[in-house]
Structure formats: C-alpha cells, structure tokens
C-alpha cells in the first residue's frame, strides 16, 4: 500500500484524501512517532492520543486563515507532520532541528511558543478580539486545544470567565485523556470523569431543558421553590453546567479517535454564536499498547528498543541525578521530621517523588498545574507550623512569582523551594531552560538562594535548609550528580567554600559548574599557573568576606553561572565589589547571554556558550590577556 504521509506537504493535501484514507494516515503518523522514539527521547504518549484530533482539525478548518493554538505544545507532533514538516521530523528535539513545541519560526501554522500550560484560552480570546478590531470584514475562527491537565490552571478559569462575559465566538477543544504528565487531580478532574461516563449527555440536556421550560410559573414563594427545583435538576442532570455558567456552550463528550465524528462536531461548533467548549475524550498512548498501559512512563521515554517489545529499557547503568540526590535527602528528613510536607505541581514523576508519595501519602500534595496555588498553599501550611517543600521545575516556578513575593518572602515563612531543572535542560529548549531563577529571586528580602557545587552539597543543603527560619531556594540542574571532593566543608549561612588556592587568578563558580572550573584550573596547573577556585554555594546572601578577599588578592576573577548574566550571580559579585570600592574591571562574568537559547543536548549547549571546561579555559586566557594589556597601558602612561 502506497504511503500517504510523505505526500502531505501542507493541510491542503488532506482535501485530496477520501474518508477511508484518513484512518490510514492516522496509522502512518503513529508509525512516524514510534520510529522517532526508537532513536531519541521525545514526547510520545500525548502525541499518540491526538492523532485523529489533529487530522479532524486540519480537515475542518483552514488554519492559514483561521487560528489554532495547542496547549501545551508537547502534543503538537501530529500537527507538525500535517503542516509540511515531515521531511524534517526526524530532527525534532535535536540541535538545529525542529523544536518539540510549536515554533512560529518554523511554520505559519504555529502562532506561539507554547511550552507552558494554561495560556491558550487567554491568547485565543485575544486573537479573536484583535481580529475583530483589525479585520472586522474578515472573520476568523479561533480554536484553542487544551489538555485536561492544563485545564486545571487558574488562568483558564480567568480566561473563560472573560470570554463568557464578552460573548465572542471562540472554540475551546478540551482534550480529555485523564492525564497531564501524571494523572490529573482535583474536583474539576472528578467532574470531567463524571462527564466521560455520560456519553448520552448532549441529547439528555436538550430533553431536560425542554421539560424544565414546560414547568408552570407561580407567584412568590412557590416561584422561588420551583426555581430552586429547576436549579437542582440542572446541577444533577446536566453535565457541563460549570462551563455553561461561565457563559460557554458545552458539547460532548465526543470520541476523540473517531475522525468522522470529530469532523461532524467541529463543523457544528463553528456555526455557534458565542464561546463553545467541545469536550473530546482521548486515550493517551492510543494505538501503542505499552504507552496506553503506562502513559506516565511513556510521556517522554528514553529511546525504545525493538527487541524488548517496546518496553522502556532498564536504567541500572544510569548515573544518579541531582533530582534523585535531593529527593533522597528529602525522604530521609521526612522519616525523621513529621512536620515536613511536600507539594508538587503535576510533576511527581519528573521530580522523581513517587517514593515520597507512596511512603507519606498524607504529607504529599499534588496540586495540579497550579504553581501560584502551590506556593500560597505552602504558606498556609508553614503558618500552621509545618515545614513545606515546594518541588517545582525552575522554569515553572516563575508562574508563582507574586506568591513568592507576598506569601513567602514578605511573610518570611520557612518554605523550602526545590528548583529542579535549573540551568540548561537540553532538548526541551527555550521554554524550559531554567536560567532566570537567580535573577528573579535575588531581589527578595528574607529569601536565601543556594546552588550546590556537587552531590555532597545538594544533600547537605536540603538538610541545612530545614534549620533555616527563612524561605529558602535550592537550584540544581538536570544532570548526573558528581562528587568533587571527599570531605566537603559544612554548610553555613552565606559561606562559600574555597576548593583550591593560587596567585595567578580566580574562578568563582555558582552551582555545579564548579566541576568544570576545577578541570579548567587543573589544565592551567599543568602549565605552572595556579588558580583559586571557589564554590560559591550561596547566591544570596553572598559570602562577601571570602569573595572580596579573593578579588583583592587575584589579578583577575572570573565568575561563572548556568543562568542569565543580567542580574544574576556575577552581577551580585560586581555589586558587592563596587560597594567595597574595588576595581571591578578585574572581574569577568561568564553565563547565559541576553538571548533565548535554542534546544540541543545540555553538553552541546554548555560548549556553545563557553560554559564547559574548554570554554572556561578560554575565558581565563582572555582575562589574563586583558589584565596584561591594562598593565602595559599603565606602564606606557608612566
């Protein structure tokens, strides 16, 4: 049978296919997804679940004119295959290849870089209102596809409330697969579960509404009683009332793997006036049995092997990660301290918290994709005398910025923030690199910010943080944990650790780049140059005494950080040196420049940015040359 997928160069080509060919196309898309994950880690189960939905959308709308937003963007692979990116598809999530999320630089069919959850309804409503103002004579359909995990975000309710009030034409497709990355949680999730079990809902709603409309109207107080009976019947019999009370017409649930049925309902909802929510039921991992049975494990699995029936390969030889080191230290503390509770935002698996969830179910809280709530919730727990831990990726904790300010820092509550995936995270790219936390956390009074230099630091910092009476953040990368020295100095508030001393220059490392700094220093030692290497440990408060003495004693000082240079650790060192009246020209900063970093393997990106050992050596040589030039200029003046 001749392959269809290679002939799809744009959605226009879908119009040439018969109804009977569309299921074949769906099968070929799944084959392409399976082929991809045989070579590299990629988002898998979520994309298997939206194949038919993507086909139905692109055969029901013209998204060169109409608008389409995917939320979150990791379910966008079938969309990419249908919009002219088949030939490049094997490059996805590799350096220089396609991004694993929507990317406007790749295609006119991608409108936003949607790597985080919950914003699609807001941006879709903005597009709808903007199009009406800018092009009133050329109306467009606007469609937001949002997963049920993302749907629990507070911003979605805010957007739906606004859309219901504006009464603009807007189509929200709720892709309900009972999952975010991990199983979804909360009351709204339970409501969706009830709707999934009532496929007769749409017809029942019409019948009940006709029945209610025939009830006679009596005077007060009987009228009030009848009104209450009507409301009770609606609440009990009409699923989707939550959405309809927000001003959305609710349609569903609809089988998300039946292309013809999806096309029928998409054609229907585009005729409605006002906002409408189409509830589509899908199966995460659909069409690939191992992924359907374990959608969490197959969210973004390591490369799959054909010789083990598609099972995820054992990871026994994999090095222990910083995530595991921190998790184990936290677990150990929880066994000894009943006050410790852990909060995550739909990332139990990503943060490797399953042992904590299983051993301490009453002290583990997954609040869903609701980071702002997670931090405010932690503040309440802390006020009640507990020691809450908020374990969230660095790039996602940004969503709780106001709560970090008000509920944590201003209140000076002992909340521990564990910022996993700090720094460069590799194939996920600019939406997920955790490179801004040092900059946005440094300004807050009361907040202590730590960055471990190695495995020993990471475990010790977790233990130390529970004795700190202030809000504390520990940032660590998505990387294998290394051990730099057998005997680490104890953690003390605001105290750095000098790893080696030398008179020819100094490197001050914030975080796990301390290992690369030591390697660079050893290369200079082979040439007879001895450098000082400092493991900063604290980004706030700085160890001003140690760092300023190093700057004074060294001909030059290089600061390095896996974070943005603007307002980051190096900036803090410059500020301290300036306040002390030191010559700041002797300080050179190395970190992430003022631009977004594309996707690639972490080691590739560190090398490109000069943040590996070779790059640090080059930066040191440049600092030496600059110092020599200043000395030469001074002598010429004399």
Coordinates of C-alpha atoms in Angstrom, one line a residue:
X1 CA 0.0 0.0 0.0
X2 CA 1.4 3.4 -1.0
X3 CA 2.3 5.6 1.9
X4 CA 0.2 8.8 2.3
X5 CA 2.1 10.8 5.0
X6 CA 5.1 11.6 2.7
X7 CA 2.7 13.2 0.3
X8 CA 1.3 15.6 2.9
X9 CA 3.2 18.9 2.3
X10 CA 0.5 21.1 3.8
X11 CA -3.0 20.7 5.1
X12 CA -4.3 21.4 1.5
X13 CA -3.2 17.9 0.6
X14 CA -5.6 16.4 3.1
X15 CA -8.5 17.6 0.9
X16 CA -7.4 15.1 -1.7
X17 CA -7.9 12.1 0.6
X18 CA -11.1 10.1 0.9
X19 CA -12.7 9.3 4.2
X20 CA -11.3 5.8 4.0
X21 CA -7.8 7.1 3.7
X22 CA -7.8 9.2 6.8
X23 CA -7.5 6.3 9.3
X24 CA -4.6 5.0 7.2
X25 CA -3.0 8.4 7.6
X26 CA -3.5 8.2 11.3
X27 CA -1.7 4.9 11.4
X28 CA 1.2 6.3 9.5
X29 CA 1.5 9.2 11.8
X30 CA 1.7 6.8 14.7
X31 CA 4.4 4.8 12.8
X32 CA 6.4 8.0 12.4
X33 CA 6.1 8.7 16.2
X34 CA 7.2 5.2 17.0
X35 CA 10.1 5.5 14.6
X36 CA 11.2 8.8 16.2
X37 CA 11.3 7.4 19.8
X38 CA 13.4 4.4 18.6
X39 CA 16.2 7.0 18.1
X40 CA 15.8 9.6 20.8
X41 CA 13.7 10.7 23.8
X42 CA 10.7 12.6 22.6
X43 CA 7.1 13.4 23.8
X44 CA 5.3 10.2 22.9
X45 CA 2.1 9.2 24.7
X46 CA 0.5 12.6 24.5
X47 CA 1.0 12.8 20.7
X48 CA -0.3 9.3 20.1
X49 CA -3.5 10.5 21.7
X50 CA -4.2 13.4 19.5
X51 CA -3.6 12.0 16.0
X52 CA -7.2 11.8 14.9
X53 CA -7.9 15.2 16.6
X54 CA -5.1 16.8 14.6
X55 CA -6.4 15.3 11.3
X56 CA -10.0 16.4 12.1
X57 CA -9.0 19.9 12.9
X58 CA -6.9 20.4 9.7
X59 CA -9.7 18.9 7.6
X60 CA -12.4 21.1 9.2
X61 CA -10.6 24.5 9.2
X62 CA -8.1 26.4 7.1
X63 CA -5.5 27.5 9.7
X64 CA -3.7 29.8 7.3
X65 CA -6.8 32.0 7.8
X66 CA -8.3 30.6 11.0
X67 CA -6.3 30.4 14.3
X68 CA -5.1 27.3 16.1
X69 CA -3.3 27.2 19.5
X70 CA -2.1 24.0 21.1
X71 CA -1.8 23.9 24.9
X72 CA 0.5 22.5 26.0
X73 CA 2.7 22.3 23.0
X74 CA 4.2 18.9 23.6
X75 CA 1.2 17.3 21.9
X76 CA 1.9 19.1 18.6
X77 CA 3.9 16.4 16.7
X78 CA 1.0 15.2 14.5
X79 CA 0.2 18.9 13.8
X80 CA 3.8 19.3 12.6
X81 CA 3.6 16.3 10.4
X82 CA 0.4 17.7 8.8
X83 CA 1.8 21.1 8.2
X84 CA 4.7 20.5 5.9
X85 CA 7.4 19.2 8.3
X86 CA 7.5 15.5 7.5
X87 CA 11.0 15.6 5.9
X88 CA 12.5 17.4 9.0
X89 CA 10.5 15.4 11.5
X90 CA 13.4 13.0 12.4
X91 CA 15.4 16.1 13.6
X92 CA 12.9 17.1 16.3
X93 CA 14.5 17.9 19.7
X94 CA 18.0 17.7 18.3
X95 CA 20.3 20.6 17.9
X96 CA 19.5 22.6 14.8
X97 CA 16.3 20.5 14.2
X98 CA 12.7 21.1 14.8
X99 CA 11.5 22.2 18.2
X100 CA 9.4 19.8 20.3
X101 CA 6.9 22.6 20.7
X102 CA 5.0 25.0 18.4
X103 CA 7.5 27.4 16.9
X104 CA 6.4 30.4 14.8
X105 CA 9.9 30.4 13.2
X106 CA 9.2 27.0 11.7
X107 CA 5.7 27.5 10.3
X108 CA 2.8 29.9 9.7
X109 CA 0.6 27.3 11.4
X110 CA 2.4 27.8 14.8
X111 CA 1.3 31.0 16.5
X112 CA 3.0 30.9 19.9
X113 CA 5.8 29.0 21.6
X114 CA 3.5 27.2 24.0
X115 CA 5.8 25.2 26.3
X116 CA 3.9 26.0 29.5
X117 CA 0.3 25.1 30.4
X118 CA -2.9 27.1 30.6
X119 CA -2.5 30.2 28.4
X120 CA -4.2 29.0 25.2
X121 CA -7.7 30.2 26.1
X122 CA -6.4 33.7 27.0
X123 CA -4.3 34.1 23.9
X124 CA -7.1 32.7 21.7
X125 CA -9.6 35.2 23.1
X126 CA -7.0 37.9 22.5
X127 CA -6.7 36.8 18.9
X128 CA -10.5 36.7 18.5
X129 CA -10.9 40.3 19.8
X130 CA -7.9 41.5 17.9
X131 CA -9.0 40.1 14.6
X132 CA -12.4 41.7 15.0
X133 CA -10.9 45.1 15.6
X134 CA -8.2 44.8 13.0
X135 CA -10.2 42.9 10.3
X136 CA -13.9 43.3 11.0
X137 CA -14.9 42.3 7.5
X138 CA -12.9 39.1 7.5
X139 CA -14.0 37.0 10.5
X140 CA -11.8 34.1 11.5
X141 CA -12.5 31.0 13.5
X142 CA -10.2 30.7 16.6
X143 CA -9.6 27.3 18.2
X144 CA -7.7 26.5 21.4
X145 CA -6.9 22.9 22.0
X146 CA -6.2 22.4 25.7
X147 CA -5.4 19.2 27.7
X148 CA -7.4 18.4 30.8
X149 CA -4.2 18.7 32.9
X150 CA -3.6 22.2 31.6
X151 CA -7.3 22.9 32.0
X152 CA -6.9 22.9 35.8
X153 CA -4.8 26.0 35.7
X154 CA -6.3 29.1 37.3
X155 CA -5.6 31.2 34.3
X156 CA -8.0 29.1 32.3
X157 CA -10.9 29.9 34.6
X158 CA -10.0 33.6 34.4
X159 CA -9.9 33.4 30.6
X160 CA -13.2 31.5 30.3
X161 CA -14.9 33.9 32.7
X162 CA -13.8 36.8 30.5
X163 CA -14.8 35.0 27.3
X164 CA -18.2 34.2 28.6
X165 CA -18.7 37.9 29.5
X166 CA -17.6 39.1 26.1
X167 CA -19.7 36.5 24.3
X168 CA -17.2 36.3 21.4
X169 CA -17.1 33.4 19.0
X170 CA -14.4 31.1 20.4
X171 CA -13.9 27.3 20.2
X172 CA -12.2 25.6 23.0
X173 CA -11.4 21.9 22.4
X174 CA -10.9 20.1 25.7
X175 CA -8.6 17.1 25.0
X176 CA -9.6 14.9 28.0
X177 CA -7.3 11.9 28.5
X178 CA -7.4 11.9 32.3
X179 CA -3.8 12.9 32.4
X180 CA -1.4 15.8 32.5
X181 CA 2.1 14.1 32.6
X182 CA 0.9 12.3 35.8
X183 CA -2.7 11.6 36.5
X184 CA -4.6 14.8 37.0
X185 CA -6.0 15.7 40.4
X186 CA -8.8 17.9 41.9
X187 CA -12.5 18.5 41.9
X188 CA -12.7 19.7 38.3
X189 CA -10.9 16.5 37.3
X190 CA -13.6 14.4 39.1
X191 CA -16.3 16.4 37.3
X192 CA -14.7 15.6 33.9
X193 CA -14.6 11.9 34.9
X194 CA -18.4 12.0 35.6
X195 CA -18.9 13.6 32.2
X196 CA -16.8 10.9 30.5
X197 CA -19.2 8.3 31.9
X198 CA -22.3 10.1 30.4
X199 CA -22.0 9.9 26.6
X200 CA -25.7 10.5 26.4
X201 CA -25.3 14.0 27.9
X202 CA -25.9 16.1 24.8
X203 CA -29.2 14.6 24.0
X204 CA -30.3 14.4 27.6
X205 CA -29.5 18.1 28.1
X206 CA -31.9 19.1 25.3
X207 CA -34.7 16.9 26.7
X208 CA -34.3 18.2 30.2
X209 CA -34.2 21.8 29.1
X210 CA -37.5 21.3 27.2
X211 CA -39.0 19.7 30.3
X212 CA -37.9 22.5 32.6
X213 CA -39.3 25.1 30.2
X214 CA -42.8 23.5 30.5
X215 CA -42.9 23.8 34.2
X216 CA -45.5 26.4 35.2
X217 CA -44.5 29.7 36.9
X218 CA -46.2 30.5 40.2
X219 CA -46.1 33.5 42.4
X220 CA -43.7 34.0 45.2
X221 CA -42.8 32.0 47.4
X222 CA -43.8 29.0 45.2
X223 CA -42.0 30.5 42.3
X224 CA -38.8 30.6 44.3
X225 CA -39.3 26.9 45.2
X226 CA -39.8 25.9 41.6
X227 CA -36.7 28.0 40.6
X228 CA -34.7 26.1 43.2
X229 CA -36.0 22.7 41.9
X230 CA -35.0 23.8 38.4
X231 CA -31.5 24.7 39.5
X232 CA -31.2 21.4 41.4
X233 CA -32.3 19.4 38.4
X234 CA -29.8 21.2 36.2
X235 CA -27.0 20.6 38.6
X236 CA -27.9 16.9 39.0
X237 CA -28.8 16.0 35.4
X238 CA -26.9 18.4 33.2
X239 CA -23.2 17.8 33.0
X240 CA -21.1 20.7 31.8
X241 CA -23.0 23.2 33.9
X242 CA -19.7 24.6 35.3
X243 CA -18.8 25.7 31.8
X244 CA -22.2 26.9 30.9
X245 CA -22.4 29.1 34.0
X246 CA -19.2 30.7 32.7
X247 CA -21.0 31.5 29.5
X248 CA -19.7 28.6 27.3
X249 CA -22.0 26.3 25.4
X250 CA -20.9 22.8 26.3
X251 CA -20.9 20.0 23.7
X252 CA -19.7 16.5 24.4
X253 CA -18.2 14.2 25.4
X254 CA -17.1 13.2 21.8
X255 CA -15.0 10.2 20.8
X256 CA -11.6 11.7 20.1
X257 CA -10.4 8.8 18.0
X258 CA -13.3 8.9 15.5
X259 CA -12.3 11.2 12.7
X260 CA -15.7 11.4 11.1
X261 CA -17.4 12.1 14.4
X262 CA -14.9 14.8 15.2
X263 CA -15.4 16.4 11.9
X264 CA -19.1 16.5 12.4
X265 CA -18.9 18.2 15.8
X266 CA -16.2 20.6 14.7
X267 CA -18.4 21.6 11.8
X268 CA -21.3 22.0 14.2
X269 CA -19.5 24.2 16.8
X270 CA -18.1 26.6 14.2
X271 CA -21.7 27.6 13.4
X272 CA -22.5 28.6 17.0
X273 CA -22.5 32.1 18.2
X274 CA -20.6 32.8 21.4
X275 CA -17.9 30.7 23.1
X276 CA -18.3 26.9 23.0
X277 CA -16.4 24.1 24.7
X278 CA -16.1 20.8 22.8
X279 CA -15.2 18.0 25.2
X280 CA -13.2 15.4 23.3
X281 CA -12.3 12.2 25.0
X282 CA -9.0 10.6 24.0
X283 CA -6.6 7.9 25.3
X284 CA -3.1 8.9 26.0
X285 CA -0.8 6.5 24.2
X286 CA -3.6 5.3 21.9
X287 CA -2.5 2.8 19.2
X288 CA 0.6 1.7 21.1
X289 CA -0.2 -0.7 23.8
X290 CA 2.8 -0.2 26.2
X291 CA 2.2 3.6 26.1
X292 CA -1.5 3.3 26.6
X293 CA -0.9 1.0 29.6
X294 CA 1.7 3.3 31.1
X295 CA 1.2 6.9 29.7
X296 CA 3.2 8.5 32.5
X297 CA 6.3 6.3 31.8
X298 CA 5.9 6.9 28.1
X299 CA 5.4 10.7 28.3
X300 CA 9.0 11.3 27.1
X301 CA 10.7 7.9 27.4
X302 CA 14.3 7.2 26.5
X303 CA 14.9 5.6 23.1
X304 CA 12.8 2.4 22.8
X305 CA 14.3 -0.8 21.6
X306 CA 12.5 -3.2 19.2
X307 CA 14.0 -6.2 20.9
X308 CA 12.2 -5.7 24.2
X309 CA 8.7 -5.3 22.7
X310 CA 8.8 -1.5 23.1
X311 CA 9.3 -1.6 26.9
X312 CA 11.3 1.2 28.5
X313 CA 14.9 -0.1 28.8
X314 CA 16.3 -0.6 32.3
X315 CA 18.3 2.3 33.6
X316 CA 20.5 0.4 36.0
X317 CA 23.7 1.9 34.5
X318 CA 22.5 5.5 34.5
X319 CA 24.3 7.8 36.8
X320 CA 22.5 9.1 39.8
X321 CA 21.0 12.6 39.1
X322 CA 20.8 15.7 41.2
X323 CA 17.0 15.2 41.3
X324 CA 17.5 11.8 43.0
X325 CA 20.1 13.1 45.4
X326 CA 17.7 15.9 46.5
X327 CA 14.7 13.5 46.7
X328 CA 16.6 11.0 48.8
X329 CA 17.8 13.7 51.2
X330 CA 14.2 15.0 51.5
X331 CA 12.9 11.5 52.1
X332 CA 15.4 10.9 54.8
X333 CA 14.3 14.2 56.5
X334 CA 10.7 13.2 56.3
X335 CA 11.3 10.0 58.1
X336 CA 12.8 12.0 61.0
X337 CA 10.6 15.1 61.0
X338 CA 6.8 14.7 60.8
X339 CA 6.4 18.4 60.1
X340 CA 7.8 18.1 56.6
X341 CA 5.3 18.0 53.8
X342 CA 5.9 18.0 50.0
X343 CA 4.0 19.9 47.3
X344 CA 4.4 19.5 43.6
X345 CA 2.5 20.9 40.6
X346 CA 1.7 17.8 38.4
X347 CA 5.3 16.8 38.3
X348 CA 5.5 13.8 40.7
X349 CA 7.3 11.7 38.1
X350 CA 9.5 14.5 36.7
X351 CA 10.7 15.3 40.2
X352 CA 11.0 11.6 41.0
X353 CA 8.8 12.0 44.0
X354 CA 7.0 8.6 43.7
X355 CA 8.7 7.1 46.8
X356 CA 7.6 10.1 48.9
X357 CA 4.1 9.9 47.6
X358 CA 3.9 6.2 48.3
X359 CA 5.5 6.3 51.8
X360 CA 3.9 9.5 53.0
X361 CA 0.6 9.9 51.2
X362 CA -1.0 12.2 53.8
X363 CA 2.1 14.5 53.6
X364 CA 2.3 14.7 49.8
X365 CA 0.2 17.1 47.8
X366 CA 0.0 17.2 44.0
X367 CA -2.0 20.4 43.3
X368 CA -2.0 20.0 39.5
X369 CA -0.6 22.6 37.1
X370 CA -1.3 25.4 39.6
X371 CA 2.0 26.8 40.7
X372 CA 0.6 30.0 42.2
X373 CA -1.7 28.0 44.4
X374 CA 1.1 25.6 45.3
X375 CA 3.2 28.4 46.9
X376 CA 0.2 30.1 48.6
X377 CA -0.9 26.7 49.9
X378 CA 2.6 26.2 51.2
X379 CA 2.4 29.5 53.1
X380 CA -0.7 28.3 54.9
X381 CA 1.0 25.0 55.8
X382 CA 4.0 27.0 57.1
X383 CA 1.8 29.3 59.1
X384 CA 0.3 26.2 60.7
X385 CA 3.7 25.1 62.0
X386 CA 4.7 22.7 59.2
X387 CA 7.8 22.7 57.1
X388 CA 6.5 22.7 53.5
X389 CA 8.7 21.9 50.5
X390 CA 7.6 23.2 47.1
X391 CA 9.3 21.0 44.5
X392 CA 8.8 22.5 41.0
X393 CA 11.0 23.0 37.9
X394 CA 12.8 26.3 37.8
X395 CA 11.0 27.4 34.6
X396 CA 7.6 26.7 36.1
X397 CA 8.1 28.4 39.5
X398 CA 8.1 31.7 37.6
X399 CA 4.4 31.2 37.4
X400 CA 4.2 31.8 41.1
X401 CA 6.3 35.0 41.3
X402 CA 3.7 37.1 43.1
X403 CA 3.2 34.4 45.7
X404 CA 6.9 34.0 46.3
X405 CA 6.9 37.8 46.9
X406 CA 3.9 38.1 49.1
X407 CA 3.2 34.8 50.8
X408 CA 6.8 33.6 51.2
X409 CA 9.3 36.4 51.2
X410 CA 7.2 39.2 52.7
X411 CA 5.8 36.9 55.3
X412 CA 9.2 35.5 55.9
X413 CA 7.9 31.9 56.2
X414 CA 10.2 28.8 56.3
X415 CA 9.2 27.4 52.9
X416 CA 11.8 25.3 51.0
X417 CA 11.7 25.8 47.2
X418 CA 13.5 22.9 45.3
X419 CA 14.1 24.3 41.8
X420 CA 14.7 21.2 39.7
X421 CA 16.0 21.6 36.1
X422 CA 17.8 24.9 36.9
X423 CA 20.1 25.9 34.1
X424 CA 20.0 24.4 30.6
X425 CA 17.7 21.5 30.2
X426 CA 18.6 20.4 26.7
X427 CA 16.1 19.2 24.1
X428 CA 13.1 21.0 25.6
X429 CA 14.6 24.3 24.6
X430 CA 13.9 27.9 25.5
X431 CA 10.5 27.4 27.1
X432 CA 12.1 25.1 29.6
X433 CA 15.6 26.3 30.3
X434 CA 15.7 27.3 34.0
X435 CA 18.0 30.2 33.5
X436 CA 16.1 33.1 35.1
X437 CA 15.7 32.0 38.7
X438 CA 18.9 33.6 40.1
X439 CA 17.8 36.9 38.6
X440 CA 14.2 36.9 39.8
X441 CA 14.9 35.5 43.3
X442 CA 17.8 37.7 44.2
X443 CA 15.8 40.9 44.9
X444 CA 13.6 39.4 47.5
X445 CA 14.5 40.2 51.2
X446 CA 14.5 37.3 53.6
X447 CA 14.9 34.8 50.7
X448 CA 18.0 32.6 50.8
X449 CA 19.2 31.2 47.5
X450 CA 21.7 28.2 47.3
X451 CA 23.3 26.4 44.4
X452 CA 25.1 23.1 45.2
X453 CA 28.6 22.6 43.6
X454 CA 28.2 18.9 43.7
X455 CA 26.4 15.8 45.0
X456 CA 27.6 16.3 48.6
X457 CA 26.5 19.9 48.6
X458 CA 23.0 19.1 47.3
X459 CA 22.2 16.6 50.1
X460 CA 23.7 18.8 52.8
X461 CA 21.8 21.9 51.6
X462 CA 18.5 20.1 51.9
X463 CA 19.3 19.1 55.5
X464 CA 20.6 22.6 56.3
X465 CA 17.5 24.3 54.8
X466 CA 15.2 22.8 57.4
X467 CA 17.0 24.5 60.1
X468 CA 16.8 27.9 58.3
X469 CA 14.0 30.1 59.6
X470 CA 13.6 31.9 56.3
X471 CA 12.3 31.0 52.9
X472 CA 15.0 29.1 51.0
X473 CA 15.5 28.1 47.4
X474 CA 17.9 25.4 46.2
X475 CA 18.5 25.3 42.4
X476 CA 20.1 22.3 40.7
X477 CA 20.4 21.0 37.1
X478 CA 19.0 18.1 35.1
X479 CA 22.3 16.3 35.2
X480 CA 24.3 13.5 36.7
X481 CA 25.5 14.3 40.1
X482 CA 29.3 14.3 40.5
X483 CA 31.4 14.4 43.7
X484 CA 34.2 17.0 43.6
X485 CA 36.0 16.2 46.9
X486 CA 35.7 13.5 49.6
X487 CA 35.4 16.0 52.5
X488 CA 33.1 19.0 52.0
X489 CA 33.0 21.9 54.4
X490 CA 29.7 22.1 56.3
X491 CA 27.0 24.4 55.0
X492 CA 26.9 27.7 56.9
X493 CA 24.6 30.6 56.0
X494 CA 26.2 32.8 53.3
X495 CA 29.5 30.9 53.4
X496 CA 31.4 29.9 50.3
X497 CA 34.0 27.1 50.0
X498 CA 37.5 27.6 48.6
X499 CA 38.3 24.4 46.7
X500 CA 41.9 25.3 45.8
X501 CA 44.1 28.4 46.1
X502 CA 46.6 30.0 43.7
X503 CA 48.0 33.5 43.0
X504 CA 47.5 33.6 39.2
X505 CA 43.8 34.2 39.0
X506 CA 40.5 33.1 40.4
X507 CA 37.3 31.3 39.3
X508 CA 34.2 31.7 41.3
X509 CA 31.5 29.1 40.4
X510 CA 27.9 29.3 41.3
X511 CA 26.4 25.8 41.2
X512 CA 27.5 22.6 39.5
X513 CA 29.8 24.4 37.0
X514 CA 32.3 24.2 39.9
X515 CA 33.3 20.8 38.4
X516 CA 34.2 22.4 35.1
X517 CA 36.0 25.2 36.9
X518 CA 38.2 22.7 38.7
X519 CA 39.0 20.9 35.4
X520 CA 40.0 24.3 33.9
X521 CA 42.2 25.1 36.9
X522 CA 44.0 21.7 36.5
X523 CA 44.8 22.5 32.9
X524 CA 46.5 25.7 33.9
X525 CA 48.3 23.8 36.7
X526 CA 49.9 21.7 34.1
X527 CA 51.4 24.9 32.6
X528 CA 52.6 26.0 36.0
X529 CA 49.8 28.5 36.7
X530 CA 47.9 28.1 40.0
X531 CA 44.4 29.4 40.2
X532 CA 42.0 29.9 43.1
X533 CA 38.6 28.1 42.6
X534 CA 35.7 29.0 44.8
X535 CA 32.4 27.1 45.2
X536 CA 30.1 30.0 45.9
X537 CA 27.3 27.8 47.3
X538 CA 25.1 30.9 48.1
X539 CA 23.8 33.3 45.6
X540 CA 22.1 35.1 48.4
X541 CA 23.5 36.1 50.8
X542 CA 26.9 36.3 49.2
X543 CA 30.0 35.4 51.2
X544 CA 31.3 39.0 50.8
X545 CA 34.3 38.4 53.1
X546 CA 35.6 35.4 51.1
X547 CA 34.8 36.7 47.6
X548 CA 36.1 40.2 48.2
X549 CA 39.4 39.0 49.6
X550 CA 39.7 36.7 46.6
X551 CA 39.1 39.6 44.2
X552 CA 41.6 41.8 46.0
X553 CA 44.3 39.1 46.0
X554 CA 43.8 37.9 42.4
X555 CA 45.0 39.7 39.2
X556 CA 41.6 38.8 37.7
X557 CA 38.4 37.0 38.8
X558 CA 36.1 35.0 36.6
X559 CA 32.5 34.3 37.8
X560 CA 30.6 31.5 36.1
X561 CA 26.9 30.6 36.3
X562 CA 24.4 28.5 34.4
X563 CA 21.9 31.4 34.4
X564 CA 21.3 34.7 32.8
X565 CA 24.1 37.3 33.2
X566 CA 21.6 40.1 33.6
X567 CA 21.0 40.4 37.3
X568 CA 22.5 37.0 38.1
X569 CA 25.3 35.8 40.3
X570 CA 28.1 37.6 38.5
X571 CA 26.1 40.8 38.8
X572 CA 25.8 40.2 42.6
X573 CA 29.6 39.9 42.8
X574 CA 30.1 43.1 40.8
X575 CA 27.6 44.9 43.1
X576 CA 29.5 43.7 46.2
X577 CA 32.9 44.7 44.7
X578 CA 31.6 48.1 43.7
X579 CA 30.1 48.7 47.2
X580 CA 33.5 47.8 48.7
X581 CA 35.3 50.2 46.3
X582 CA 37.2 47.5 44.5
X583 CA 38.4 47.7 40.8
X584 CA 35.5 45.9 39.1
X585 CA 37.5 45.9 35.8
X586 CA 39.3 42.9 37.2
X587 CA 36.0 40.9 37.3
X588 CA 34.8 39.0 34.2
X589 CA 31.4 37.3 34.1
X590 CA 30.6 34.1 32.2
X591 CA 27.0 32.8 31.9
X592 CA 23.9 32.9 29.6
X593 CA 23.9 35.9 27.3
X594 CA 20.9 38.2 26.7
X595 CA 19.1 35.9 24.3
X596 CA 17.0 32.8 24.4
X597 CA 18.9 29.6 24.0
X598 CA 17.6 27.0 21.5
X599 CA 17.3 23.3 22.1
X600 CA 20.1 20.7 22.0
X601 CA 21.8 18.4 24.4
X602 CA 22.9 20.1 27.6
X603 CA 26.6 19.3 26.9
X604 CA 26.3 20.8 23.4
X605 CA 24.7 24.0 24.7
X606 CA 27.3 24.4 27.5
X607 CA 30.1 24.0 24.9
X608 CA 28.5 26.5 22.6
X609 CA 28.1 29.1 25.4
X610 CA 31.7 28.5 26.7
X611 CA 30.5 27.1 29.9
X612 CA 32.4 23.8 29.7
X613 CA 36.0 23.3 30.9
X614 CA 37.4 24.3 27.5
X615 CA 35.2 27.5 27.4
X616 CA 36.3 28.4 30.9
X617 CA 40.0 28.0 30.0
X618 CA 39.4 30.3 27.0
X619 CA 37.7 32.9 29.2
X620 CA 40.5 32.7 31.7
X621 CA 43.1 33.3 29.0
X622 CA 41.1 36.3 27.8
X623 CA 41.0 37.6 31.3
X624 CA 44.8 37.2 31.6
X625 CA 45.3 39.0 28.3
X626 CA 43.1 41.8 29.3
X627 CA 45.0 42.1 32.6
X628 CA 48.3 42.1 30.7
X629 CA 47.0 44.8 28.3
X630 CA 46.0 47.0 31.3
X631 CA 49.4 46.6 32.8
X632 CA 51.1 47.5 29.5
X633 CA 48.9 50.6 29.2
X634 CA 49.7 51.7 32.7
X635 CA 53.4 51.4 32.1
X636 CA 53.2 53.4 28.9
X637 CA 51.4 56.2 30.8
X638 CA 54.1 56.2 33.5

